mmCIF file of N, CA and C in Angstrom:
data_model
loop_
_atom_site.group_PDB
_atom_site.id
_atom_site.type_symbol
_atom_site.label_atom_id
_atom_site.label_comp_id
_atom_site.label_asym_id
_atom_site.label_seq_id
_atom_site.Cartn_x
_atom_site.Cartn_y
_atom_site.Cartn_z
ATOM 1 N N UNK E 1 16.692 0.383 -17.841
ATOM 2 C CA UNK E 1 17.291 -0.066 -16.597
ATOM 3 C C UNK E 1 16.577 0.631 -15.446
ATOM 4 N N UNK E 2 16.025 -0.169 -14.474
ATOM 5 C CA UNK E 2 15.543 0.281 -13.465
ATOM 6 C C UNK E 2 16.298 1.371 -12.773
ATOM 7 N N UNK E 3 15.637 2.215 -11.846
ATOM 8 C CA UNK E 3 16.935 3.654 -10.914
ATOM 9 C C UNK E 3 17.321 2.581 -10.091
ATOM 10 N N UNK E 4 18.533 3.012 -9.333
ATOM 11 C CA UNK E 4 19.315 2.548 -8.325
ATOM 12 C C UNK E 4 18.385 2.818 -6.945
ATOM 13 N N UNK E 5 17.701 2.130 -5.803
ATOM 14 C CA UNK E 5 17.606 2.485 -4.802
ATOM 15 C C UNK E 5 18.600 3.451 -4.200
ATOM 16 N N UNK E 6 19.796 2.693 -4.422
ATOM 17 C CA UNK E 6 20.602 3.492 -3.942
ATOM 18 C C UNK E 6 21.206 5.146 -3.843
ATOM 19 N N UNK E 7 20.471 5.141 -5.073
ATOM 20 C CA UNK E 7 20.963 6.812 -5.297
ATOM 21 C C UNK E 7 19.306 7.739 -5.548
ATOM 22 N N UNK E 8 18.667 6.972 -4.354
ATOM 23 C CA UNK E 8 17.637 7.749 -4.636
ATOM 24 C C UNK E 8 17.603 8.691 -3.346
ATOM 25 N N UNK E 9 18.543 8.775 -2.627
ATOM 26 C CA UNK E 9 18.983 9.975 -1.431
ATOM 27 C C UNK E 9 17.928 9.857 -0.637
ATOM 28 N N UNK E 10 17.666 11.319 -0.600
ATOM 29 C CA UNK E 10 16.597 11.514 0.414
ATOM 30 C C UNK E 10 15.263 10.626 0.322
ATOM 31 N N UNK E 11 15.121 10.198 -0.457
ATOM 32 C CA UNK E 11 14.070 8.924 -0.785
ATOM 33 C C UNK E 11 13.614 7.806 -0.126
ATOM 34 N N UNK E 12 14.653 7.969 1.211
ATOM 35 C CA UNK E 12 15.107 7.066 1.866
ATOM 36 C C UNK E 12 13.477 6.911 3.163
ATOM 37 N N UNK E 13 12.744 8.458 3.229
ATOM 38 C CA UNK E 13 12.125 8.686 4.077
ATOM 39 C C UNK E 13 10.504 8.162 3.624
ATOM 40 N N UNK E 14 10.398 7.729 2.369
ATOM 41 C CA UNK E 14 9.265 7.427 1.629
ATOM 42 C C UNK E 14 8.757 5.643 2.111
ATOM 43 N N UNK E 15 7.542 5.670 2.307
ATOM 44 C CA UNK E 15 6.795 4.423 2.383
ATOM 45 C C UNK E 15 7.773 2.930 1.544
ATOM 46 N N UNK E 16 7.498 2.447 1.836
ATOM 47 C CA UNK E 16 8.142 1.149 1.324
ATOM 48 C C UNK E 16 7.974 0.960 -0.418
ATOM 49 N N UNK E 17 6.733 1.193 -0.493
ATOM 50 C CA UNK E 17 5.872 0.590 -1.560
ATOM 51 C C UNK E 17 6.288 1.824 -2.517
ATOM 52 N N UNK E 18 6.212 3.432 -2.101
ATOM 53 C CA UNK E 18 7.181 4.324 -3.062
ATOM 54 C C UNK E 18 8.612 4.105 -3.665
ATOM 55 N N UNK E 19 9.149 3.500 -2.365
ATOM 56 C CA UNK E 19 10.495 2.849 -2.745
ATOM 57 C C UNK E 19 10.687 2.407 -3.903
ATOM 58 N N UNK E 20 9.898 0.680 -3.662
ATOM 59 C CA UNK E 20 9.780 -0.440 -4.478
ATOM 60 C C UNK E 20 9.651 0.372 -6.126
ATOM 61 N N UNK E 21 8.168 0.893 -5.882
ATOM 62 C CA UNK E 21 8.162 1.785 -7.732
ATOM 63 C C UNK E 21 8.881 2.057 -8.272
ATOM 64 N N UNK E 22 9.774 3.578 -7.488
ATOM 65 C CA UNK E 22 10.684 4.134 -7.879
ATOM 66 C C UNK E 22 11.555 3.586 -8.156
ATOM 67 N N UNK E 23 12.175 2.175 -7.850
ATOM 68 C CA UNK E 23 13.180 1.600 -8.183
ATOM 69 C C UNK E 23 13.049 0.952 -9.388
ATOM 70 N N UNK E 24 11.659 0.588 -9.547
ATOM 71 C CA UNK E 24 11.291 -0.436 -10.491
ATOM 72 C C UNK E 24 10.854 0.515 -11.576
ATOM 73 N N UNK E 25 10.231 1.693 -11.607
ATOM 74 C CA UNK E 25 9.796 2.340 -13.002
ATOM 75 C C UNK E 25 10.021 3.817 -12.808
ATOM 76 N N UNK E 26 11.366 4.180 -11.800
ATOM 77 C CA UNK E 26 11.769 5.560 -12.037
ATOM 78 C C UNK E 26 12.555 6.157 -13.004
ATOM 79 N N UNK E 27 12.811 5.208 -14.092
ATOM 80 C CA UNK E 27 13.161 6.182 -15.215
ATOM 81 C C UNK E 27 12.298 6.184 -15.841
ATOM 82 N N UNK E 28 11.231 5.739 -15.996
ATOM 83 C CA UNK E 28 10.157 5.885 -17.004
ATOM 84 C C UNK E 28 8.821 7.253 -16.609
ATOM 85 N N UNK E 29 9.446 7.594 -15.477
ATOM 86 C CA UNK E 29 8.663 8.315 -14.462
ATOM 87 C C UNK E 29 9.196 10.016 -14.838
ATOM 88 N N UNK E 30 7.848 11.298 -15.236
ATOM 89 C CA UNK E 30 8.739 12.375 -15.099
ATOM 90 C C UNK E 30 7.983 12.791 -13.950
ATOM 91 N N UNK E 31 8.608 14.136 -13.769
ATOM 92 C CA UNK E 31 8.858 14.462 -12.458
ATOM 93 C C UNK E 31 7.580 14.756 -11.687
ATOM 94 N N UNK E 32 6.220 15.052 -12.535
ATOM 95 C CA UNK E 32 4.603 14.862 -12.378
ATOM 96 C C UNK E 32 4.226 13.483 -11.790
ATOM 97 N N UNK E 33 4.382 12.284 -12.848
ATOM 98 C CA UNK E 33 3.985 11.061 -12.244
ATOM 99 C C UNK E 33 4.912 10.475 -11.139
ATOM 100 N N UNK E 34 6.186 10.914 -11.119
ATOM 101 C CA UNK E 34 6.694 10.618 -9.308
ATOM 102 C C UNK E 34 5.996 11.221 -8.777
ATOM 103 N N UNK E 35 5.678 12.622 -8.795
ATOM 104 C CA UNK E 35 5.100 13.537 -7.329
ATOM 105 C C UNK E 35 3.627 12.356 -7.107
ATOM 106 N N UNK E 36 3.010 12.359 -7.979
ATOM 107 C CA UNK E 36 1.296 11.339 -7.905
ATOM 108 C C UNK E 36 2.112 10.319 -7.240
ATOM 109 N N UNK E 37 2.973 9.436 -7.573
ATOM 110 C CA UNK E 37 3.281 8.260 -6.697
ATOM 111 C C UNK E 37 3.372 8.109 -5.579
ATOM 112 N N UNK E 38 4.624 9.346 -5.267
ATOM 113 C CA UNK E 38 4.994 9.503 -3.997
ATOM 114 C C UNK E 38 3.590 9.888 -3.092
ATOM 115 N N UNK E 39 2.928 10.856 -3.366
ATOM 116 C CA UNK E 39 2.004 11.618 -2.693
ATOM 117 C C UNK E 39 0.939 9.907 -2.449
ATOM 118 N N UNK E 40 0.570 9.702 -3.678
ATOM 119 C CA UNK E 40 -0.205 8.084 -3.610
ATOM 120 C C UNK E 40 -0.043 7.209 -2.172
ATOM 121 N N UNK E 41 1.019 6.829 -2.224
ATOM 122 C CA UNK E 41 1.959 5.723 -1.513
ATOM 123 C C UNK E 41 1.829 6.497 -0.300
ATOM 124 N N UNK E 42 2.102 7.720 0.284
ATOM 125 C CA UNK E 42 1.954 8.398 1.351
ATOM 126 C C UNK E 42 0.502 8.542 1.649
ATOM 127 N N UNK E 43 -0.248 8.650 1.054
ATOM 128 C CA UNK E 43 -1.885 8.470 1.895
ATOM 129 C C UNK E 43 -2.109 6.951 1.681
ATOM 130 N N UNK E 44 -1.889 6.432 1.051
ATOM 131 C CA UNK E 44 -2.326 4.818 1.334
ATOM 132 C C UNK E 44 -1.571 4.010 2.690
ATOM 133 N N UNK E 45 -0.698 4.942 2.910
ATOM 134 C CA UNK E 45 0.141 4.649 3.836
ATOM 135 C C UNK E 45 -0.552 4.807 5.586
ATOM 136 N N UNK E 46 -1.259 6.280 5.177
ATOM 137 C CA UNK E 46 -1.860 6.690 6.467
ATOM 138 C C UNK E 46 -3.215 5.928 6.324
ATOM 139 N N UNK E 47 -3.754 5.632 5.202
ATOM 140 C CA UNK E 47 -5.013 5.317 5.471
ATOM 141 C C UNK E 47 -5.026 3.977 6.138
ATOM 142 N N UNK E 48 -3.741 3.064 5.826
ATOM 143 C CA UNK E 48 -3.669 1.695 6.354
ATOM 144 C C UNK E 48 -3.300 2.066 7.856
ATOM 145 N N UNK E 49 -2.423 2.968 8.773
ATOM 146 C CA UNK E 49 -2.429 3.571 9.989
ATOM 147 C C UNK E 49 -4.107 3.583 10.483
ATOM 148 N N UNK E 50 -4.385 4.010 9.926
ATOM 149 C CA UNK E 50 -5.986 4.709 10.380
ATOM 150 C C UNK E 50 -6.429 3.230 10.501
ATOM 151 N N UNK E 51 -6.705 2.770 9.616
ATOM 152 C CA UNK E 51 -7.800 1.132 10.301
ATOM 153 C C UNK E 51 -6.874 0.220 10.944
ATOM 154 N N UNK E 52 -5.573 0.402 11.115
ATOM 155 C CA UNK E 52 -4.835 -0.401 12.373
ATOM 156 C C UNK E 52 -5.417 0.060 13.223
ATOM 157 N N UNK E 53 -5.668 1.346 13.482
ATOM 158 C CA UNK E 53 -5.721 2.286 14.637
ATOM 159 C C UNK E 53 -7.108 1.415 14.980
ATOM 160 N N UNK E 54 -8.101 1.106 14.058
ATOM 161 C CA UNK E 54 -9.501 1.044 14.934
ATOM 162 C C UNK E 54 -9.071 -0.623 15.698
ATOM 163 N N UNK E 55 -9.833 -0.415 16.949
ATOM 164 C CA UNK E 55 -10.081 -1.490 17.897
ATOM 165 C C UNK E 55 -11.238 -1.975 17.570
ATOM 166 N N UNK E 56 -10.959 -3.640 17.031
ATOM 167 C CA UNK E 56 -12.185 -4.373 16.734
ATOM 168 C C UNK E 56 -13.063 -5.387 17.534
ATOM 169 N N UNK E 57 -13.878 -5.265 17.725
ATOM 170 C CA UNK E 57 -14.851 -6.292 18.925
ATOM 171 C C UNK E 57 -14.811 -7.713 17.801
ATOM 172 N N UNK E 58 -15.290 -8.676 18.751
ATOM 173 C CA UNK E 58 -16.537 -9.864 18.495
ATOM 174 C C UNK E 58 -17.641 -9.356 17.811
ATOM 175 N N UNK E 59 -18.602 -8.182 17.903
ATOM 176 C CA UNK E 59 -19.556 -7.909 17.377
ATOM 177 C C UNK E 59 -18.834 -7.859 15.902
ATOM 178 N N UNK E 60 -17.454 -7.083 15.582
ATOM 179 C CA UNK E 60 -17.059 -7.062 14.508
ATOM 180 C C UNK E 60 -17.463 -8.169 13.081
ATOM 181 N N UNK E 61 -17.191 -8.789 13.783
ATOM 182 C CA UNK E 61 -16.957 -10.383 12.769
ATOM 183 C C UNK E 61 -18.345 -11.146 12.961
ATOM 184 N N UNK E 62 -18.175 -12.090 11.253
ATOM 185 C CA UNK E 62 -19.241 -12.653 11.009
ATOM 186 C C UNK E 62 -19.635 -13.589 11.841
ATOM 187 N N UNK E 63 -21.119 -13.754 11.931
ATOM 188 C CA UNK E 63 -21.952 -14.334 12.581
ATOM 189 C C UNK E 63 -21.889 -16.031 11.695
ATOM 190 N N UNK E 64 -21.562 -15.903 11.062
ATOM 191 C CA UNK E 64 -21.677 -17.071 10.000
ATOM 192 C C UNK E 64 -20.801 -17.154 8.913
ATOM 193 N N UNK E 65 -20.170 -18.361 8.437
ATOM 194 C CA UNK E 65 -19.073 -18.684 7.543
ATOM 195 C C UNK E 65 -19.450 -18.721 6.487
ATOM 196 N N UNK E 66 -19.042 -18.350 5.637
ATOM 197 C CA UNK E 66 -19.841 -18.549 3.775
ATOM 198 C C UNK E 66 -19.098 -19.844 2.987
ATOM 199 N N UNK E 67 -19.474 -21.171 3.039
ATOM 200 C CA UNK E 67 -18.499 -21.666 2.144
ATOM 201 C C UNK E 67 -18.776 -21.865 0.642
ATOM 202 N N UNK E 68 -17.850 -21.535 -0.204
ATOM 203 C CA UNK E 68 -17.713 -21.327 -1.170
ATOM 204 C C UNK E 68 -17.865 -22.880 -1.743
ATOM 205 N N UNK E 69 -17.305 -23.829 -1.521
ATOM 206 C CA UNK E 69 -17.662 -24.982 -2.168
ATOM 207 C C UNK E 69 -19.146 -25.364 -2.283
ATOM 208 N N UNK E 70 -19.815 -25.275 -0.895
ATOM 209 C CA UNK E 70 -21.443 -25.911 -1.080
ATOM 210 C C UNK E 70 -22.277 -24.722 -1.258
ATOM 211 N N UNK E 71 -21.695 -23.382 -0.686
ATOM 212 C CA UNK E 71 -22.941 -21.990 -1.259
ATOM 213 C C UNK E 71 -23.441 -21.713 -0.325
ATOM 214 N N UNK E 72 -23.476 -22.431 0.962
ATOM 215 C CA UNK E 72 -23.781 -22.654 1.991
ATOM 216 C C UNK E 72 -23.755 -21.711 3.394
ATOM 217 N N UNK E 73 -24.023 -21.501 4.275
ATOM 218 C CA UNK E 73 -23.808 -20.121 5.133
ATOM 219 C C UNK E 73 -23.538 -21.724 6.321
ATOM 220 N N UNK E 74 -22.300 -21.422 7.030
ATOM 221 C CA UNK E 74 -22.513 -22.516 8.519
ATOM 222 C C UNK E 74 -22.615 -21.772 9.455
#
């Protein structure tokens, strides 16, 4: 049986996606592979912060479309 969100207390302060796990495979979890999760889910967390953070130009983006049906560059 999956843990209860609910009684995961202070848990409450963790990334979304720690949540979701913990709910879904925290009894199968000892107290090593939560800490890796949690800690996981918390830098994937900042690292997705970090490239929100960058401001992207026009130069950014492709010069040309790749289509996959003809192989083709437009």
């Amino acid at each position: 049986m999956p843990a209860n969100p609910d009684t995961l207390g202070s848990d409450r302060d963790l990334p979304a996606m720690a949540i979701a796990a913990l709910a879904r495979f925290g009894d199968r979890l000892d107290g090593d592979q939560r800490e890796v999760l949690i800690k996981t889910a918390i830098q994937l967390g900042q690292a997705a912060e970090d490239l929100r953070a960058w401001e992207l130009s026009n130069g950014d983006e492709p010069d040309t479309n790749f289509s996959a049906l003809t192989g083709q560059d437009s």
